[in-house]
Amino acid sequence: MAIQHKIVFVCTGNTCRSPMAQALFNHHAASTGWQAVSCGLAAFEGDPASPHALEALQTDYGLDLSGHASRAVSPSCIEDADWIVGMTESHKMMLARIFPEHVEHIVTIGELAQEPDVSIPDPFGGDLATYRKTAKVLNELIEKIVKRL
């Protein structure tokens, strides 16, 4: 199926939460015409996904993040996005300040999943169990989002 819609997941460094969300979304939405990309508000270009993020997705979902390279949020990253999805309320607020022309498309992941009180804390520096818990919450929210789209 041709890609017709784009969702952009945004976190801080684009090495943990948003790449996991991107991979999980693209897995669940494979036949829907939707595709996810990800970027970070404070990302260094080209960083790999966190080792624990790689392991959590590979072990629990059979998804491979080994080819991920981080990128900073930019107009080209969010271009043509139907939804720009922050992991937390602070991501949403920063995105709205940077891209006020897109404010009607900027939400938190919890809001898009119709769970507005849910946000995804940064697992960076945590152990594998923390990353697995983060991936589990992301997966549950993304399943709800895909059903809604």
Short mmCIF file of N, CA, C and O in Angstrom, two decimals:
data_model
loop_
_atom_site.label_atom_id
_atom_site.label_comp_id
_atom_site.label_asym_id
_atom_site.label_seq_id
_atom_site.Cartn_x
_atom_site.Cartn_y
_atom_site.Cartn_z
N MET A 1 0.84 -1.18 0.00
CA MET A 1 0.00 0.00 0.00
C MET A 1 0.89 1.24 0.00
O MET A 1 1.87 1.32 0.72
N ALA A 2 0.52 2.23 -0.80
CA ALA A 2 1.29 3.47 -0.86
C ALA A 2 1.11 4.27 0.43
O ALA A 2 0.03 4.27 1.02
N ILE A 3 2.18 4.93 0.83
CA ILE A 3 2.13 5.76 2.02
C ILE A 3 1.36 7.04 1.69
O ILE A 3 1.69 7.76 0.76
N GLN A 4 0.32 7.28 2.47
CA GLN A 4 -0.52 8.46 2.24
C GLN A 4 -0.51 9.42 3.41
O GLN A 4 -0.86 10.57 3.27
N HIS A 5 -0.13 8.92 4.60
CA HIS A 5 -0.16 9.72 5.80
C HIS A 5 1.13 9.54 6.58
O HIS A 5 1.70 8.46 6.60
N LYS A 6 1.53 10.62 7.28
CA LYS A 6 2.80 10.61 8.01
C LYS A 6 2.59 11.06 9.44
O LYS A 6 1.89 12.04 9.70
N ILE A 7 3.20 10.33 10.36
CA ILE A 7 3.20 10.68 11.77
C ILE A 7 4.67 10.81 12.18
O ILE A 7 5.51 10.02 11.75
N VAL A 8 4.97 11.85 12.96
CA VAL A 8 6.34 12.09 13.42
C VAL A 8 6.37 11.98 14.94
O VAL A 8 5.68 12.73 15.62
N PHE A 9 7.14 11.05 15.45
CA PHE A 9 7.33 10.91 16.89
C PHE A 9 8.56 11.71 17.30
O PHE A 9 9.61 11.60 16.67
N VAL A 10 8.40 12.51 18.37
CA VAL A 10 9.48 13.39 18.80
C VAL A 10 9.76 13.16 20.28
O VAL A 10 8.84 13.16 21.10
N CYS A 11 11.05 12.99 20.59
CA CYS A 11 11.47 12.95 21.99
C CYS A 11 12.65 13.91 22.14
O CYS A 11 12.77 14.86 21.37
N THR A 12 13.51 13.66 23.08
CA THR A 12 14.61 14.59 23.32
C THR A 12 15.81 14.27 22.43
O THR A 12 16.20 15.07 21.59
N GLY A 13 16.39 13.08 22.59
CA GLY A 13 17.63 12.75 21.88
C GLY A 13 17.47 11.88 20.66
O GLY A 13 18.44 11.63 19.95
N ASN A 14 16.26 11.37 20.41
CA ASN A 14 15.97 10.49 19.26
C ASN A 14 16.83 9.23 19.27
O ASN A 14 17.24 8.73 18.24
N THR A 15 17.08 8.70 20.50
CA THR A 15 17.80 7.43 20.60
C THR A 15 17.01 6.39 21.40
O THR A 15 17.41 5.22 21.42
N CYS A 16 15.94 6.79 22.06
CA CYS A 16 15.18 5.85 22.90
C CYS A 16 13.70 5.83 22.52
O CYS A 16 13.27 4.99 21.75
N ARG A 17 12.94 6.79 23.06
CA ARG A 17 11.48 6.75 22.95
C ARG A 17 10.98 6.90 21.52
O ARG A 17 10.18 6.07 21.05
N SER A 18 11.38 7.95 20.82
CA SER A 18 10.81 8.16 19.49
C SER A 18 11.23 7.09 18.48
O SER A 18 10.39 6.67 17.67
N PRO A 19 12.47 6.57 18.50
CA PRO A 19 12.76 5.47 17.57
C PRO A 19 11.97 4.20 17.89
O PRO A 19 11.55 3.48 16.98
N MET A 20 11.77 3.93 19.19
CA MET A 20 10.96 2.76 19.55
C MET A 20 9.53 2.97 19.06
O MET A 20 8.92 2.05 18.50
N ALA A 21 8.99 4.18 19.26
CA ALA A 21 7.63 4.48 18.80
C ALA A 21 7.53 4.34 17.29
O ALA A 21 6.56 3.78 16.76
N GLN A 22 8.52 4.85 16.58
CA GLN A 22 8.54 4.75 15.11
C GLN A 22 8.49 3.30 14.67
O GLN A 22 7.67 2.93 13.82
N ALA A 23 9.35 2.47 15.23
CA ALA A 23 9.40 1.06 14.83
C ALA A 23 8.11 0.34 15.18
O ALA A 23 7.57 -0.43 14.36
N LEU A 24 7.59 0.57 16.37
CA LEU A 24 6.34 -0.08 16.77
C LEU A 24 5.18 0.37 15.90
O LEU A 24 4.36 -0.44 15.45
N PHE A 25 5.10 1.68 15.64
CA PHE A 25 4.02 2.19 14.79
C PHE A 25 4.10 1.59 13.39
O PHE A 25 3.10 1.12 12.85
N ASN A 26 5.28 1.62 12.79
CA ASN A 26 5.42 1.10 11.42
C ASN A 26 5.10 -0.39 11.36
O ASN A 26 4.57 -0.87 10.36
N HIS A 27 5.39 -1.11 12.43
CA HIS A 27 5.03 -2.53 12.50
C HIS A 27 3.51 -2.70 12.53
O HIS A 27 2.94 -3.47 11.76
N HIS A 28 2.85 -1.98 13.42
CA HIS A 28 1.40 -2.12 13.58
C HIS A 28 0.60 -1.51 12.43
O HIS A 28 -0.52 -1.95 12.15
N ALA A 29 1.16 -0.50 11.79
CA ALA A 29 0.42 0.22 10.74
C ALA A 29 0.86 -0.17 9.33
O ALA A 29 0.54 0.53 8.37
N ALA A 30 1.56 -1.28 9.21
CA ALA A 30 2.18 -1.66 7.93
C ALA A 30 1.23 -1.64 6.74
O ALA A 30 1.62 -1.28 5.64
N SER A 31 -0.03 -1.98 6.94
CA SER A 31 -0.95 -2.08 5.81
C SER A 31 -2.02 -0.98 5.82
O SER A 31 -3.07 -1.14 5.22
N THR A 32 -1.72 0.14 6.47
CA THR A 32 -2.75 1.17 6.65
C THR A 32 -2.58 2.41 5.78
O THR A 32 -3.47 3.25 5.74
N GLY A 33 -1.43 2.57 5.14
CA GLY A 33 -1.17 3.80 4.40
C GLY A 33 -0.51 4.88 5.27
O GLY A 33 -0.26 5.99 4.81
N TRP A 34 -0.24 4.56 6.53
CA TRP A 34 0.44 5.47 7.45
C TRP A 34 1.89 5.02 7.61
O TRP A 34 2.18 3.83 7.60
N GLN A 35 2.78 6.01 7.79
CA GLN A 35 4.18 5.70 8.09
C GLN A 35 4.69 6.68 9.12
O GLN A 35 4.34 7.87 9.10
N ALA A 36 5.52 6.18 10.03
CA ALA A 36 6.12 7.01 11.07
C ALA A 36 7.59 7.27 10.78
O ALA A 36 8.29 6.43 10.22
N VAL A 37 8.02 8.46 11.20
CA VAL A 37 9.44 8.82 11.27
C VAL A 37 9.65 9.38 12.67
O VAL A 37 8.69 9.57 13.43
N SER A 38 10.90 9.64 13.03
CA SER A 38 11.16 10.20 14.35
C SER A 38 12.31 11.19 14.30
O SER A 38 13.15 11.15 13.40
N CYS A 39 12.31 12.07 15.29
CA CYS A 39 13.39 13.04 15.44
C CYS A 39 13.41 13.50 16.90
O CYS A 39 12.53 13.14 17.68
N GLY A 40 14.43 14.29 17.25
CA GLY A 40 14.58 14.71 18.63
C GLY A 40 14.82 16.20 18.76
O GLY A 40 15.45 16.81 17.90
N LEU A 41 14.32 16.75 19.84
CA LEU A 41 14.47 18.19 20.09
C LEU A 41 15.90 18.57 20.44
O LEU A 41 16.30 19.72 20.23
N ALA A 42 16.69 17.65 20.96
CA ALA A 42 18.09 17.92 21.30
C ALA A 42 18.98 16.79 20.79
O ALA A 42 19.93 16.37 21.45
N ALA A 43 18.67 16.29 19.61
CA ALA A 43 19.38 15.13 19.06
C ALA A 43 20.69 15.54 18.41
O ALA A 43 20.79 16.62 17.81
N PHE A 44 21.67 14.68 18.55
CA PHE A 44 22.91 14.78 17.79
C PHE A 44 22.72 13.94 16.54
O PHE A 44 22.29 12.79 16.63
N GLU A 45 23.03 14.49 15.40
CA GLU A 45 22.82 13.79 14.14
C GLU A 45 23.62 12.50 14.07
O GLU A 45 24.82 12.50 14.35
N GLY A 46 22.94 11.39 13.74
CA GLY A 46 23.61 10.14 13.44
C GLY A 46 23.87 9.21 14.60
O GLY A 46 24.48 8.16 14.41
N ASP A 47 23.42 9.56 15.81
CA ASP A 47 23.62 8.64 16.93
C ASP A 47 22.78 7.39 16.74
O ASP A 47 21.65 7.45 16.25
N PRO A 48 23.30 6.22 17.15
CA PRO A 48 22.50 5.00 17.06
C PRO A 48 21.44 4.97 18.16
O PRO A 48 21.50 5.75 19.11
N ALA A 49 20.52 4.06 18.02
CA ALA A 49 19.54 3.84 19.09
C ALA A 49 20.29 3.33 20.32
O ALA A 49 21.32 2.66 20.21
N SER A 50 19.75 3.63 21.48
CA SER A 50 20.31 3.15 22.74
C SER A 50 20.39 1.62 22.73
O SER A 50 19.46 0.95 22.25
N PRO A 51 21.46 1.04 23.27
CA PRO A 51 21.57 -0.42 23.30
C PRO A 51 20.37 -1.10 23.99
O PRO A 51 19.90 -2.14 23.53
N HIS A 52 19.87 -0.51 25.08
CA HIS A 52 18.71 -1.11 25.75
C HIS A 52 17.45 -0.98 24.91
O HIS A 52 16.58 -1.86 24.95
N ALA A 53 17.31 0.11 24.15
CA ALA A 53 16.16 0.24 23.24
C ALA A 53 16.23 -0.85 22.16
O ALA A 53 15.22 -1.48 21.84
N LEU A 54 17.42 -1.06 21.61
CA LEU A 54 17.62 -2.12 20.62
C LEU A 54 17.21 -3.47 21.19
O LEU A 54 16.46 -4.22 20.56
N GLU A 55 17.70 -3.77 22.38
CA GLU A 55 17.45 -5.08 22.98
C GLU A 55 15.98 -5.26 23.34
O GLU A 55 15.41 -6.33 23.11
N ALA A 56 15.37 -4.23 23.91
CA ALA A 56 13.96 -4.34 24.31
C ALA A 56 13.07 -4.62 23.10
O ALA A 56 12.19 -5.49 23.16
N LEU A 57 13.28 -3.89 22.00
CA LEU A 57 12.42 -4.11 20.83
C LEU A 57 12.71 -5.44 20.15
O LEU A 57 11.78 -6.10 19.67
N GLN A 58 13.98 -5.82 20.10
CA GLN A 58 14.32 -7.09 19.47
C GLN A 58 13.76 -8.26 20.28
O GLN A 58 13.13 -9.16 19.73
N THR A 59 13.97 -8.24 21.58
CA THR A 59 13.56 -9.34 22.44
C THR A 59 12.04 -9.46 22.55
O THR A 59 11.49 -10.54 22.42
N ASP A 60 11.37 -8.34 22.78
CA ASP A 60 9.93 -8.39 23.08
C ASP A 60 9.04 -8.29 21.84
O ASP A 60 7.89 -8.74 21.89
N TYR A 61 9.53 -7.69 20.75
CA TYR A 61 8.66 -7.46 19.59
C TYR A 61 9.26 -7.94 18.27
O TYR A 61 8.62 -7.83 17.22
N GLY A 62 10.50 -8.44 18.30
CA GLY A 62 11.14 -8.91 17.08
C GLY A 62 11.44 -7.80 16.09
O GLY A 62 11.53 -8.04 14.89
N LEU A 63 11.61 -6.57 16.59
CA LEU A 63 11.86 -5.41 15.72
C LEU A 63 13.32 -4.98 15.83
O LEU A 63 13.90 -4.99 16.91
N ASP A 64 13.88 -4.58 14.71
CA ASP A 64 15.31 -4.26 14.63
C ASP A 64 15.53 -2.75 14.51
O ASP A 64 15.12 -2.14 13.53
N LEU A 65 16.17 -2.16 15.51
CA LEU A 65 16.51 -0.73 15.49
C LEU A 65 17.97 -0.49 15.12
O LEU A 65 18.44 0.64 15.23
N SER A 66 18.68 -1.51 14.68
CA SER A 66 20.13 -1.38 14.48
C SER A 66 20.48 -0.36 13.38
O SER A 66 21.57 0.19 13.40
N GLY A 67 19.58 -0.09 12.48
CA GLY A 67 19.86 0.87 11.42
C GLY A 67 19.48 2.30 11.76
O GLY A 67 19.66 3.20 10.94
N HIS A 68 18.99 2.53 12.96
CA HIS A 68 18.53 3.87 13.34
C HIS A 68 19.69 4.85 13.46
O HIS A 68 20.73 4.53 14.02
N ALA A 69 19.49 6.05 12.93
CA ALA A 69 20.43 7.16 13.09
C ALA A 69 19.62 8.37 13.53
O ALA A 69 18.67 8.78 12.84
N SER A 70 19.97 8.93 14.68
CA SER A 70 19.19 10.03 15.22
C SER A 70 19.27 11.26 14.31
O SER A 70 20.22 11.45 13.56
N ARG A 71 18.22 12.08 14.42
CA ARG A 71 18.22 13.36 13.69
C ARG A 71 17.45 14.37 14.51
O ARG A 71 16.53 14.04 15.26
N ALA A 72 17.87 15.61 14.33
CA ALA A 72 17.25 16.71 15.05
C ALA A 72 15.95 17.11 14.36
O ALA A 72 15.81 17.00 13.15
N VAL A 73 15.01 17.58 15.17
CA VAL A 73 13.76 18.08 14.61
C VAL A 73 14.08 19.26 13.69
O VAL A 73 14.95 20.08 13.98
N SER A 74 13.39 19.31 12.58
CA SER A 74 13.63 20.35 11.57
C SER A 74 12.38 20.48 10.72
O SER A 74 11.52 19.58 10.73
N PRO A 75 12.27 21.56 9.98
CA PRO A 75 11.12 21.67 9.08
C PRO A 75 11.00 20.47 8.13
O PRO A 75 9.90 19.99 7.87
N SER A 76 12.12 19.94 7.64
CA SER A 76 12.04 18.80 6.71
C SER A 76 11.56 17.54 7.42
O SER A 76 10.89 16.71 6.80
N CYS A 77 11.88 17.39 8.70
CA CYS A 77 11.43 16.21 9.45
C CYS A 77 9.91 16.21 9.60
O CYS A 77 9.29 15.17 9.48
N ILE A 78 9.35 17.36 9.88
CA ILE A 78 7.91 17.41 10.13
C ILE A 78 7.08 17.77 8.90
O ILE A 78 5.86 17.79 8.96
N GLU A 79 7.75 18.03 7.79
CA GLU A 79 7.07 18.38 6.56
C GLU A 79 6.02 17.33 6.20
O GLU A 79 6.28 16.14 6.27
N ASP A 80 4.85 17.79 5.84
CA ASP A 80 3.75 16.92 5.40
C ASP A 80 3.23 15.99 6.49
O ASP A 80 2.56 15.00 6.18
N ALA A 81 3.53 16.26 7.74
CA ALA A 81 3.07 15.38 8.82
C ALA A 81 1.59 15.62 9.11
O ALA A 81 1.16 16.77 9.24
N ASP A 82 0.85 14.54 9.23
CA ASP A 82 -0.53 14.62 9.69
C ASP A 82 -0.56 14.86 11.19
O ASP A 82 -1.43 15.56 11.70
N TRP A 83 0.38 14.23 11.91
CA TRP A 83 0.50 14.37 13.36
C TRP A 83 1.97 14.50 13.73
O TRP A 83 2.82 13.77 13.22
N ILE A 84 2.24 15.41 14.65
CA ILE A 84 3.57 15.58 15.25
C ILE A 84 3.37 15.25 16.72
O ILE A 84 2.64 15.96 17.42
N VAL A 85 3.99 14.18 17.17
CA VAL A 85 3.63 13.56 18.44
C VAL A 85 4.79 13.60 19.43
O VAL A 85 5.79 12.88 19.25
N GLY A 86 4.65 14.41 20.47
CA GLY A 86 5.65 14.47 21.52
C GLY A 86 5.41 13.37 22.55
O GLY A 86 4.27 12.93 22.76
N MET A 87 6.46 12.97 23.21
CA MET A 87 6.35 11.94 24.23
C MET A 87 5.81 12.50 25.55
O MET A 87 5.26 11.76 26.36
N THR A 88 5.98 13.82 25.76
CA THR A 88 5.54 14.48 26.99
C THR A 88 4.89 15.81 26.65
O THR A 88 5.03 16.32 25.53
N GLU A 89 4.23 16.39 27.63
CA GLU A 89 3.64 17.72 27.48
C GLU A 89 4.72 18.76 27.18
O GLU A 89 4.50 19.68 26.39
N SER A 90 5.90 18.64 27.80
CA SER A 90 6.96 19.61 27.53
C SER A 90 7.45 19.51 26.08
O SER A 90 7.75 20.53 25.46
N HIS A 91 7.51 18.31 25.52
CA HIS A 91 7.85 18.18 24.10
C HIS A 91 6.80 18.89 23.25
O HIS A 91 7.14 19.62 22.31
N LYS A 92 5.54 18.67 23.57
CA LYS A 92 4.46 19.30 22.82
C LYS A 92 4.59 20.83 22.88
O LYS A 92 4.47 21.51 21.85
N MET A 93 4.85 21.37 24.06
CA MET A 93 4.97 22.82 24.21
C MET A 93 6.17 23.37 23.43
O MET A 93 6.07 24.41 22.78
N MET A 94 7.30 22.67 23.48
CA MET A 94 8.48 23.12 22.72
C MET A 94 8.22 23.06 21.22
O MET A 94 8.60 23.98 20.49
N LEU A 95 7.58 22.01 20.76
CA LEU A 95 7.26 21.90 19.34
C LEU A 95 6.33 23.02 18.89
O LEU A 95 6.51 23.59 17.81
N ALA A 96 5.35 23.36 19.73
CA ALA A 96 4.42 24.44 19.39
C ALA A 96 5.14 25.78 19.31
O ALA A 96 4.78 26.63 18.49
N ARG A 97 6.16 25.98 20.15
CA ARG A 97 6.94 27.23 20.09
C ARG A 97 7.80 27.28 18.84
O ARG A 97 7.93 28.32 18.21
N ILE A 98 8.40 26.15 18.49
CA ILE A 98 9.29 26.11 17.32
C ILE A 98 8.50 26.16 16.01
O ILE A 98 8.92 26.80 15.05
N PHE A 99 7.36 25.49 15.99
CA PHE A 99 6.56 25.37 14.76
C PHE A 99 5.12 25.83 15.00
O PHE A 99 4.18 25.04 14.90
N PRO A 100 4.92 27.12 15.31
CA PRO A 100 3.56 27.59 15.61
C PRO A 100 2.59 27.38 14.44
O PRO A 100 1.39 27.23 14.65
N GLU A 101 3.11 27.32 13.24
CA GLU A 101 2.26 27.13 12.06
C GLU A 101 1.69 25.71 12.00
O GLU A 101 0.77 25.44 11.23
N HIS A 102 2.21 24.80 12.82
CA HIS A 102 1.74 23.41 12.84
C HIS A 102 1.02 23.05 14.14
O HIS A 102 0.77 21.87 14.39
N VAL A 103 0.69 24.04 14.95
CA VAL A 103 0.19 23.76 16.30
C VAL A 103 -1.05 22.86 16.30
O VAL A 103 -1.22 22.05 17.20
N GLU A 104 -1.88 22.94 15.28
CA GLU A 104 -3.09 22.12 15.25
C GLU A 104 -2.79 20.64 15.00
O GLU A 104 -3.66 19.79 15.17
N HIS A 105 -1.55 20.34 14.63
CA HIS A 105 -1.15 18.95 14.37
C HIS A 105 -0.22 18.40 15.46
O HIS A 105 0.24 17.27 15.35
N ILE A 106 0.06 19.19 16.49
CA ILE A 106 1.00 18.80 17.54
C ILE A 106 0.22 18.29 18.75
O ILE A 106 -0.63 19.01 19.29
N VAL A 107 0.51 17.06 19.17
CA VAL A 107 -0.16 16.42 20.30
C VAL A 107 0.86 15.62 21.10
O VAL A 107 1.97 15.37 20.63
N THR A 108 0.45 15.17 22.27
CA THR A 108 1.25 14.17 22.98
C THR A 108 0.80 12.79 22.52
O THR A 108 -0.32 12.62 22.01
N ILE A 109 1.63 11.81 22.74
CA ILE A 109 1.27 10.44 22.38
C ILE A 109 0.03 10.00 23.16
O ILE A 109 -0.83 9.32 22.63
N GLY A 110 -0.07 10.41 24.41
CA GLY A 110 -1.24 10.08 25.21
C GLY A 110 -2.51 10.68 24.63
O GLY A 110 -3.55 10.02 24.56
N GLU A 111 -2.43 11.95 24.21
CA GLU A 111 -3.60 12.59 23.62
C GLU A 111 -4.05 11.87 22.36
O GLU A 111 -5.25 11.65 22.16
N LEU A 112 -3.10 11.50 21.50
CA LEU A 112 -3.46 10.84 20.25
C LEU A 112 -4.08 9.47 20.51
O LEU A 112 -4.94 9.02 19.75
N ALA A 113 -3.68 8.82 21.60
CA ALA A 113 -4.23 7.52 21.96
C ALA A 113 -5.50 7.66 22.81
O ALA A 113 -6.04 6.66 23.28
N GLN A 114 -5.97 8.88 22.97
CA GLN A 114 -7.14 9.20 23.80
C GLN A 114 -6.91 8.79 25.26
O GLN A 114 -7.83 8.34 25.95
N GLU A 115 -5.66 8.95 25.70
CA GLU A 115 -5.25 8.75 27.09
C GLU A 115 -4.44 9.99 27.49
O GLU A 115 -3.21 9.90 27.66
N PRO A 116 -5.09 11.15 27.60
CA PRO A 116 -4.36 12.42 27.72
C PRO A 116 -3.47 12.54 28.96
O PRO A 116 -2.55 13.35 28.97
N ASP A 117 -3.69 11.75 29.98
CA ASP A 117 -2.87 11.84 31.18
C ASP A 117 -1.60 10.99 31.11
O ASP A 117 -0.78 11.01 32.02
N VAL A 118 -1.44 10.23 30.02
CA VAL A 118 -0.28 9.35 29.89
C VAL A 118 0.82 10.05 29.11
O VAL A 118 0.58 10.61 28.04
N SER A 119 2.02 10.03 29.68
CA SER A 119 3.20 10.50 28.95
C SER A 119 4.28 9.44 29.09
O SER A 119 4.15 8.50 29.89
N ILE A 120 5.34 9.59 28.33
CA ILE A 120 6.40 8.58 28.31
C ILE A 120 7.67 9.20 28.90
O ILE A 120 8.35 9.98 28.24
N PRO A 121 7.98 8.87 30.15
CA PRO A 121 9.21 9.40 30.74
C PRO A 121 10.45 8.87 30.03
O PRO A 121 10.43 7.77 29.46
N ASP A 122 11.51 9.64 30.07
CA ASP A 122 12.75 9.28 29.39
C ASP A 122 13.43 8.12 30.10
O ASP A 122 13.80 8.24 31.27
N PRO A 123 13.64 6.99 29.41
CA PRO A 123 14.33 5.86 30.04
C PRO A 123 15.85 5.99 30.00
O PRO A 123 16.55 5.16 30.56
N PHE A 124 16.37 7.04 29.35
CA PHE A 124 17.81 7.19 29.16
C PHE A 124 18.55 7.03 30.48
O PHE A 124 18.21 7.65 31.48
N GLY A 125 19.56 6.16 30.47
CA GLY A 125 20.34 5.90 31.67
C GLY A 125 19.76 4.80 32.54
O GLY A 125 20.38 4.38 33.51
N GLY A 126 18.55 4.34 32.20
CA GLY A 126 17.91 3.28 32.98
C GLY A 126 18.39 1.90 32.55
O GLY A 126 19.13 1.75 31.57
N ASP A 127 17.96 0.90 33.29
CA ASP A 127 18.34 -0.47 32.97
C ASP A 127 17.39 -1.05 31.91
O ASP A 127 16.44 -0.41 31.48
N LEU A 128 17.69 -2.28 31.49
CA LEU A 128 16.89 -2.92 30.45
C LEU A 128 15.43 -3.03 30.86
O LEU A 128 14.54 -2.82 30.02
N ALA A 129 15.16 -3.32 32.12
CA ALA A 129 13.77 -3.42 32.58
C ALA A 129 13.02 -2.11 32.37
O ALA A 129 11.83 -2.11 31.98
N THR A 130 13.68 -1.00 32.58
CA THR A 130 13.06 0.32 32.35
C THR A 130 12.72 0.50 30.88
O THR A 130 11.63 0.97 30.54
N TYR A 131 13.62 0.12 30.00
CA TYR A 131 13.37 0.23 28.56
C TYR A 131 12.25 -0.70 28.12
O TYR A 131 11.43 -0.35 27.27
N ARG A 132 12.22 -1.90 28.69
CA ARG A 132 11.15 -2.85 28.33
C ARG A 132 9.80 -2.31 28.78
O ARG A 132 8.80 -2.45 28.05
N LYS A 133 9.74 -1.69 29.94
CA LYS A 133 8.49 -1.08 30.42
C LYS A 133 8.09 0.07 29.50
O LYS A 133 6.92 0.20 29.13
N THR A 134 9.05 0.89 29.10
CA THR A 134 8.78 2.00 28.18
C THR A 134 8.22 1.46 26.86
O THR A 134 7.22 1.97 26.34
N ALA A 135 8.86 0.43 26.33
CA ALA A 135 8.39 -0.16 25.06
C ALA A 135 6.99 -0.72 25.21
O ALA A 135 6.16 -0.59 24.29
N LYS A 136 6.69 -1.32 26.34
CA LYS A 136 5.36 -1.90 26.57
C LYS A 136 4.28 -0.81 26.57
O LYS A 136 3.23 -0.95 25.93
N VAL A 137 4.54 0.29 27.26
CA VAL A 137 3.58 1.40 27.29
C VAL A 137 3.44 2.00 25.89
O VAL A 137 2.32 2.28 25.43
N LEU A 138 4.56 2.22 25.21
CA LEU A 138 4.50 2.73 23.84
C LEU A 138 3.66 1.81 22.96
O LEU A 138 2.81 2.26 22.19
N ASN A 139 3.90 0.51 23.05
CA ASN A 139 3.17 -0.45 22.22
C ASN A 139 1.67 -0.38 22.49
O ASN A 139 0.86 -0.38 21.55
N GLU A 140 1.29 -0.30 23.75
CA GLU A 140 -0.14 -0.22 24.09
C GLU A 140 -0.78 1.05 23.53
O GLU A 140 -1.88 1.01 22.97
N LEU A 141 -0.09 2.18 23.66
CA LEU A 141 -0.63 3.43 23.12
C LEU A 141 -0.70 3.39 21.61
O LEU A 141 -1.69 3.82 21.01
N ILE A 142 0.34 2.86 20.97
CA ILE A 142 0.38 2.82 19.51
C ILE A 142 -0.70 1.89 18.96
O ILE A 142 -1.32 2.20 17.93
N GLU A 143 -0.97 0.78 19.62
CA GLU A 143 -2.08 -0.08 19.19
C GLU A 143 -3.38 0.70 19.19
O GLU A 143 -4.20 0.58 18.26
N LYS A 144 -3.62 1.52 20.21
CA LYS A 144 -4.83 2.34 20.27
C LYS A 144 -4.84 3.38 19.16
O LYS A 144 -5.88 3.64 18.54
N ILE A 145 -3.69 4.00 18.91
CA ILE A 145 -3.60 5.02 17.87
C ILE A 145 -3.90 4.41 16.50
O ILE A 145 -4.67 4.97 15.71
N VAL A 146 -3.29 3.27 16.19
CA VAL A 146 -3.49 2.64 14.89
C VAL A 146 -4.95 2.27 14.68
O VAL A 146 -5.50 2.47 13.60
N LYS A 147 -5.61 1.76 15.71
CA LYS A 147 -7.04 1.44 15.60
C LYS A 147 -7.86 2.71 15.34
O LYS A 147 -8.83 2.66 14.59
N ARG A 148 -7.45 3.81 15.93
CA ARG A 148 -8.18 5.07 15.79
C ARG A 148 -7.98 5.69 14.40
O ARG A 148 -8.88 6.33 13.85
N LEU A 149 -6.79 5.52 13.82
CA LEU A 149 -6.52 6.10 12.50
C LEU A 149 -7.21 5.28 11.47
O LEU A 149 -7.61 5.34 10.55
#
